[in-house]
Short mmCIF file of C-alpha atoms and ligand atoms in Angstrom, two decimals:
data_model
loop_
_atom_site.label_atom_id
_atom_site.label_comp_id
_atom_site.label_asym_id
_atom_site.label_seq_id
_atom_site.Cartn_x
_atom_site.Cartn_y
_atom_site.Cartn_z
CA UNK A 271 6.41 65.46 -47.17
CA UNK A 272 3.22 67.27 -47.54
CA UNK A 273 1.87 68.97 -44.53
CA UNK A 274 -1.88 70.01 -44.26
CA UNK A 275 -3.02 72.10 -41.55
CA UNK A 276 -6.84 71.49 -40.69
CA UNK A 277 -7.87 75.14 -39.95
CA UNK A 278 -11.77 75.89 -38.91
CA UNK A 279 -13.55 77.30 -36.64
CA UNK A 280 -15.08 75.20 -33.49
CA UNK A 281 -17.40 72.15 -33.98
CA UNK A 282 -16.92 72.65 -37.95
CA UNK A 283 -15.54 69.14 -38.19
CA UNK A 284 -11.64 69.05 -38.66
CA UNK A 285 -11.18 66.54 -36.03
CA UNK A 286 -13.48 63.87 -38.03
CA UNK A 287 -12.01 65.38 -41.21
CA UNK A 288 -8.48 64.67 -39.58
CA UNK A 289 -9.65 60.90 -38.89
CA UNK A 290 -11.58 60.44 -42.30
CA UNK A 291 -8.86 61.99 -44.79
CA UNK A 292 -5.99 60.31 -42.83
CA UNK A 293 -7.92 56.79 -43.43
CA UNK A 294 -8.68 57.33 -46.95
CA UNK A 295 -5.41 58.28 -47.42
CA UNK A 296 -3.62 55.16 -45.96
CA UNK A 297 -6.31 52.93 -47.66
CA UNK A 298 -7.14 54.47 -51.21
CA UNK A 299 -3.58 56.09 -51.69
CA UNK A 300 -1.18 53.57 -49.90
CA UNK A 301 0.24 56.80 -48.47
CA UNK A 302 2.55 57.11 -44.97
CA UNK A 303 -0.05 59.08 -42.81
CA UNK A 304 1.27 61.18 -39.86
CA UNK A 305 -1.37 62.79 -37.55
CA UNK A 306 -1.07 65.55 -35.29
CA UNK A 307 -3.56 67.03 -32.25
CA UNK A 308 -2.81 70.53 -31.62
CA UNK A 309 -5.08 70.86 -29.98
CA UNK A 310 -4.51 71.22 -25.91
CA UNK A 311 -7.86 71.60 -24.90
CA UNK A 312 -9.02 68.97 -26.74
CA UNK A 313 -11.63 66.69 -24.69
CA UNK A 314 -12.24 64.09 -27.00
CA UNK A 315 -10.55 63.10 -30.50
CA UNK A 316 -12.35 60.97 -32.59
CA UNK A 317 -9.09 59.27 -34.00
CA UNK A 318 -6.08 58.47 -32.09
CA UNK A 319 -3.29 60.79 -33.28
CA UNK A 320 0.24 59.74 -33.88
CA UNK A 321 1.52 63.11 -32.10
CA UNK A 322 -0.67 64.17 -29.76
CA UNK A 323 0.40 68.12 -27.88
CA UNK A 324 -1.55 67.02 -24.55
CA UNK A 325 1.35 64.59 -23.88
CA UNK A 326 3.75 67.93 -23.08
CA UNK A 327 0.70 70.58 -22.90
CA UNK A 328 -2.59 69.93 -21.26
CA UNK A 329 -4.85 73.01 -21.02
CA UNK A 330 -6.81 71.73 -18.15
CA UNK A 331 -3.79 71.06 -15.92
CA UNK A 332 -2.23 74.89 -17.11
CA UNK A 333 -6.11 76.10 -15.82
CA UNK A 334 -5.54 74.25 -12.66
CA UNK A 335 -1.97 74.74 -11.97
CA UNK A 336 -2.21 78.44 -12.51
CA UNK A 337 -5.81 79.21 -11.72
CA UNK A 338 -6.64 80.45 -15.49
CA UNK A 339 -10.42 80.42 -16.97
CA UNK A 340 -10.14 77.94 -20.16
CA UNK A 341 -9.61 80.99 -22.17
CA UNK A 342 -6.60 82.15 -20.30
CA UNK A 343 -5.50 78.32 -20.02
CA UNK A 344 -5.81 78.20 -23.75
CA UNK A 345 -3.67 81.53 -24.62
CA UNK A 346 -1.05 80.80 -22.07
CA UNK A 347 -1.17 76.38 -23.74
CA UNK A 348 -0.09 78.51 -26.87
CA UNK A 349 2.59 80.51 -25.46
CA UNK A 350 4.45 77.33 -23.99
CA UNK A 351 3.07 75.54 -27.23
CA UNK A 352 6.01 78.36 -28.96
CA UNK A 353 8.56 77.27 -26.32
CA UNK A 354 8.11 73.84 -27.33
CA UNK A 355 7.47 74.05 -30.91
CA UNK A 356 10.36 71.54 -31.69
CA UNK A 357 9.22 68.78 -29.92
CA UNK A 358 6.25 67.78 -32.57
CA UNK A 359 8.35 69.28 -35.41
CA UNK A 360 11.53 66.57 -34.38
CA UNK A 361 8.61 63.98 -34.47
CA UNK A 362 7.11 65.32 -38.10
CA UNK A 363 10.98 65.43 -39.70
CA UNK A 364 11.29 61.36 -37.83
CA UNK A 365 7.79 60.42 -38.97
CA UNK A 366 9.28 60.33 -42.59
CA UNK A 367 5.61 60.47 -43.59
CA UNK A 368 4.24 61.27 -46.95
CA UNK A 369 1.44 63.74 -45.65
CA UNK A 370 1.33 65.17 -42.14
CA UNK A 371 -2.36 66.55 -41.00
CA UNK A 372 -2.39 69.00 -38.18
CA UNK A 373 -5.64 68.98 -36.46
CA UNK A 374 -5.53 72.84 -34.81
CA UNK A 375 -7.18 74.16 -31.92
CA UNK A 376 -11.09 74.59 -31.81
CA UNK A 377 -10.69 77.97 -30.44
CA UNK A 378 -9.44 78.75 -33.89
CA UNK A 379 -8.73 82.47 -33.13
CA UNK A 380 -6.56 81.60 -29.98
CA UNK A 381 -4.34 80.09 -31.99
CA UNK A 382 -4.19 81.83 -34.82
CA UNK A 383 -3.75 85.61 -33.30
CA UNK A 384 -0.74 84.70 -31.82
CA UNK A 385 2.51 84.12 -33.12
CA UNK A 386 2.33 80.42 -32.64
CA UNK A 387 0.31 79.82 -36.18
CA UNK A 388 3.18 82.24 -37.59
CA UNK A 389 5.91 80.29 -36.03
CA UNK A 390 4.78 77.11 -37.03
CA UNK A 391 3.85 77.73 -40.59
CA UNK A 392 7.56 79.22 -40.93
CA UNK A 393 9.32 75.80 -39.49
CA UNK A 394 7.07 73.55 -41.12
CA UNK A 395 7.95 75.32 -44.59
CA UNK A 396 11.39 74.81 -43.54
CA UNK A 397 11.07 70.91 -42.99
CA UNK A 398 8.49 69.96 -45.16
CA UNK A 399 8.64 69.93 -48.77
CA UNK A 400 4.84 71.61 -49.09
CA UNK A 401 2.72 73.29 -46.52
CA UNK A 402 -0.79 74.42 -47.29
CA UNK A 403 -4.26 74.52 -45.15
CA UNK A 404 -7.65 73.61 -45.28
CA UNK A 405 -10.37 75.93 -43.86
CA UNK A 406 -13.40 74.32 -43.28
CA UNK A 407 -16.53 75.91 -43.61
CA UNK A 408 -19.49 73.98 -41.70
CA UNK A 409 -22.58 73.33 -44.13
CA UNK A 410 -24.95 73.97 -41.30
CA UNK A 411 -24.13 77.33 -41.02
CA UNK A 412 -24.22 78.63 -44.93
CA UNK A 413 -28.35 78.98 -44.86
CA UNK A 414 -27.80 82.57 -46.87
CA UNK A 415 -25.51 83.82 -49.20
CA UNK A 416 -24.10 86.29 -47.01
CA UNK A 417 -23.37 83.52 -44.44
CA UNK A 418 -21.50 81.83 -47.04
CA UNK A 419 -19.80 84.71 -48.30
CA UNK A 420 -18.60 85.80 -44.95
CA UNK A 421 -16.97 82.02 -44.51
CA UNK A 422 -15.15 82.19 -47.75
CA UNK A 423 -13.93 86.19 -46.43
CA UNK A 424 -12.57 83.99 -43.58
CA UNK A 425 -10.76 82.06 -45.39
CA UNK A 426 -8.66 84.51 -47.49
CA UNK A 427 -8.61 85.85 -44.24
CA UNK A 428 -6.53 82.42 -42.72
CA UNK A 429 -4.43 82.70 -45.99
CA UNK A 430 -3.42 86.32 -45.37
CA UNK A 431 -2.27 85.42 -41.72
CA UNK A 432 -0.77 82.58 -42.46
CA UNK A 433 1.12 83.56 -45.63
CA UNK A 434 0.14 80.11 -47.17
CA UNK A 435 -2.03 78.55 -49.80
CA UNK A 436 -5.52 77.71 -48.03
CA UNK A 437 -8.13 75.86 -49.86
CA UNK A 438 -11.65 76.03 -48.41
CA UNK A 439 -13.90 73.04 -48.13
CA UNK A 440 -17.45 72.62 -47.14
CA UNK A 441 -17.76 70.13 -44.59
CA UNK A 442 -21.07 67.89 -43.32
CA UNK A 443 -22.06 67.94 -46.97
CA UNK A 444 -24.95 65.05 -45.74
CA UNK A 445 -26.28 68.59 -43.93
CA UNK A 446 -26.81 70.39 -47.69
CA UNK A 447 -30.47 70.31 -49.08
CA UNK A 448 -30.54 68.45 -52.04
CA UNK A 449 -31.74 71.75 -54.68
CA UNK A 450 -29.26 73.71 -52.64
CA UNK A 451 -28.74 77.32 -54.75
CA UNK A 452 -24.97 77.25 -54.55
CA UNK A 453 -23.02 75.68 -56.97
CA UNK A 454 -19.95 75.53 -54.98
CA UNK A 455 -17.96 77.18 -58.24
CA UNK A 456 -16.56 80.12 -56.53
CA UNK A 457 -17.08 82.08 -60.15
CA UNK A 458 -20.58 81.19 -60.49
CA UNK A 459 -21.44 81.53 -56.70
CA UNK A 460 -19.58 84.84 -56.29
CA UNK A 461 -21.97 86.19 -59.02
CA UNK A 462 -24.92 85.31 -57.53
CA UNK A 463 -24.56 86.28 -53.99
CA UNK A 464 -23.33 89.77 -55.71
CA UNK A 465 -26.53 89.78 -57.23
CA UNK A 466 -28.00 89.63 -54.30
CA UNK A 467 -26.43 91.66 -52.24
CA UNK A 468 -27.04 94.58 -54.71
CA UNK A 469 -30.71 94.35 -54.16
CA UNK A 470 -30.35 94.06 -50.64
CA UNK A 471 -29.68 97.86 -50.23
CA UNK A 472 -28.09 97.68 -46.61
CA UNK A 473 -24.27 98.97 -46.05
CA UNK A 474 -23.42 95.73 -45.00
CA UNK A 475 -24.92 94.38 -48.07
CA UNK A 476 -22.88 96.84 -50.37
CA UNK A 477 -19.74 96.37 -48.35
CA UNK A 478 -19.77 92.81 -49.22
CA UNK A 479 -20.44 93.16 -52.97
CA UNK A 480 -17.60 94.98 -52.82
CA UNK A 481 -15.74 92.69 -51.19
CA UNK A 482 -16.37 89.89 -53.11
CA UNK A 483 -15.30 91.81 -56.24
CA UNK A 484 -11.86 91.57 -54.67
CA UNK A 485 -11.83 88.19 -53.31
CA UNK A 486 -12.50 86.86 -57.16
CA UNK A 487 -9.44 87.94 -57.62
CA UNK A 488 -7.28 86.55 -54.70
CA UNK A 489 -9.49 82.73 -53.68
CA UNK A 490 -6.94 80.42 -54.50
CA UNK A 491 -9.47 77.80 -55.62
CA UNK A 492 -12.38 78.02 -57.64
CA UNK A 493 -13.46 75.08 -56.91
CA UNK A 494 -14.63 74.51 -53.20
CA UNK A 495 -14.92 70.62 -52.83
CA UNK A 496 -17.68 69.42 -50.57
CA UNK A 497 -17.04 66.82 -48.27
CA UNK A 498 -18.98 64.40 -45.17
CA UNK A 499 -16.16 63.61 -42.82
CA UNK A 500 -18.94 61.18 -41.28
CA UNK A 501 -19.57 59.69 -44.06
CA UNK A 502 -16.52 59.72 -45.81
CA UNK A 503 -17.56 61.06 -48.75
CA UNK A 504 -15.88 64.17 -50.91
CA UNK A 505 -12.51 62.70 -50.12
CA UNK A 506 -11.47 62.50 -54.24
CA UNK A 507 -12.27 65.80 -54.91
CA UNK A 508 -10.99 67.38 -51.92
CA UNK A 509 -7.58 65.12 -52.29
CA UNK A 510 -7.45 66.75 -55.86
CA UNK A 511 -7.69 70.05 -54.42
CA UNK A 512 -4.79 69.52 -51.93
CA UNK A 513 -2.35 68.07 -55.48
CA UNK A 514 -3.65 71.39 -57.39
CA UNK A 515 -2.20 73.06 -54.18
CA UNK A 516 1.15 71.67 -54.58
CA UNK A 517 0.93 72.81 -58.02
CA UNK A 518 2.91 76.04 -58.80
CA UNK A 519 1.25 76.39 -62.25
CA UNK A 520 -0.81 78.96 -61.11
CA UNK A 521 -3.86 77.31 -62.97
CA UNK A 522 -6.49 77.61 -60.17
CA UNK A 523 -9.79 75.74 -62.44
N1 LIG B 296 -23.62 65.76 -40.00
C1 LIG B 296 -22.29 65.80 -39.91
N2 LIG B 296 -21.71 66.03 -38.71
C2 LIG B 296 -20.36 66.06 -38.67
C3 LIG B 296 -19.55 65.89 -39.81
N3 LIG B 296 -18.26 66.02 -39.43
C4 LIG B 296 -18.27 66.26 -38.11
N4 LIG B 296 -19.54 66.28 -37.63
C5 LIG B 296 -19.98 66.48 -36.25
O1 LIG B 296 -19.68 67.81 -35.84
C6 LIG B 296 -19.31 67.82 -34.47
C7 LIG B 296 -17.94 68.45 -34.32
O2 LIG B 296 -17.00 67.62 -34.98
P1 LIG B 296 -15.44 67.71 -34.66
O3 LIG B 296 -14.75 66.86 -35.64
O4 LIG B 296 -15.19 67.47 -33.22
O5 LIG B 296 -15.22 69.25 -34.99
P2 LIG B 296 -13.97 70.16 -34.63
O6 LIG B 296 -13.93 71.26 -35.61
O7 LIG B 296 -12.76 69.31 -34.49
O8 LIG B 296 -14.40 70.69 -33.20
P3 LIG B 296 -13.48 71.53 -32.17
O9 LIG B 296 -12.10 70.98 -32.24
O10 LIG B 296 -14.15 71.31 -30.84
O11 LIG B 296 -13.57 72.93 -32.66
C8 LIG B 296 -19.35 66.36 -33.99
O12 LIG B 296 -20.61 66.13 -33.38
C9 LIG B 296 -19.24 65.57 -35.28
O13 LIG B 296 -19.83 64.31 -35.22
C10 LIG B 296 -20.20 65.62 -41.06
O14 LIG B 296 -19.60 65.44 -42.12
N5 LIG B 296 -21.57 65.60 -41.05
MG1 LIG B 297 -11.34 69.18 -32.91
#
């Protein structure tokens, strides 16, 4: 059982990622499919979720019932989501599913500050066989280099909270100008943002260069697959991606 947590921040696109892989999975791989919303805010899903959390935790009634702002609703969803961490995880171990997906919260940082994201990541590695995440990085908002850069900081970022493999993934690909500059090869791209930060001559500029001299050395992928979850296209490359994750060979091409 291979458990995928969809990790982004909001309006990036892991809901319609969540509903796009999941299909393409059941219908290209013939695999057992079990999908998870996390997400207690949520408002609208567009897929209907096997385990959903707003059956035992619904932010708006925790706003209403104890007067909270959704912020406040949405920190103190994640506090009783910890009590009641074992209610989804019974249903992932009965699900008997080849790959779980966990659609998280769109208030990414709400979820994973607290010790929820921890918690969960530890009992999922303890009932799953694999556990790694995606981090999906929107295409609309990688316009410059350092925009892009600071999304793929993020993402080692995730994978230093979380302890676990993430693999990042440009999503609403259909968004990317056809002679876009990057070529999505973290080597190749790394270089040429460093390029141009160097001439940029700004401390924030330098910072970064330096940065990304150390990220080279800890992105877990090299390759960062680019995917429309409304179209449903990307979905080979970024399924290879999640196998190399699995694989402990430590060859990240
Ligand atoms: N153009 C384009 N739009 C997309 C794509 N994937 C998602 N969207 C749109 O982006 C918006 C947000 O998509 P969601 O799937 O709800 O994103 P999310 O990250 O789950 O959002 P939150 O949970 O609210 O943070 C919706 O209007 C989607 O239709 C894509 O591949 N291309
Ligand atoms: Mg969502």
């Amino acid at each position: 059982m291979y458990t995928l947590l969809i990790l982004g921040p909001a309006g990036s696109g892991k809901s319609t990622l969540t509903r796009t892989y999941a299909r393409w999975l059941r219908t290209e791989m013939g695999a057992r499919v079990y999908t998870i919303n996390l997400d207690p805010a949520a408002e609208y899903l567009p897929y209907k979720p096997d385990y959903d959390i707003r059956k035992i935790i619904d932010a708006r009634r925790v706003a209403r019932e104890l007067g909270l702002g959704p912020n406040g609703a949405l920190v103190k969803s994640m506090e009783l989501l910890s009590e009641r961490l074992e209610e989804p995880l019974s249903h992932i171990v009965n699900s008997e599913a080849d790959y779980v997906l966990i659609d998280t919260p769109g208030q990414m940082e709400v979820f994973l500050f607290r010790e929820t994201s921890i918690q969960l990541v530890d009992r999922l590695n303890s009932i799953t066989s694999h556990v790694a995440g995606l981090y999906i990085i929107d295409a609309g908002l990688i316009a410059n280099p350092t925009d892009y850069a600071f999304q793929l900081l993020l993402s080692i970022a995730v994978q230093l909270r979380l302890n676990t493999d993430i693999a990042p993934v440009v999503n609403k690909a259909d968004l990317l100008l056809k002679d876009e500059e990057y070529t999505f090869d973290l080597w190749g791209d790394f270089s040429r943002i460093r390029r141009q930060l160097k001439n940029t001559h700004s401390l924030y500029g330098e910072m970064l260069y330096d940065i990304l001299r150390q990220l080279r050395l800890y992105a877990r992928r090299v390759l960062v697959p680019r995917v429309s979850a409304i179209r449903g296209e990307g979905l080979d490359d970024l399924h290879r991606i999640i196998l190399d994750l699995q694989c402990q060979c430590g060859d990240l091409s």
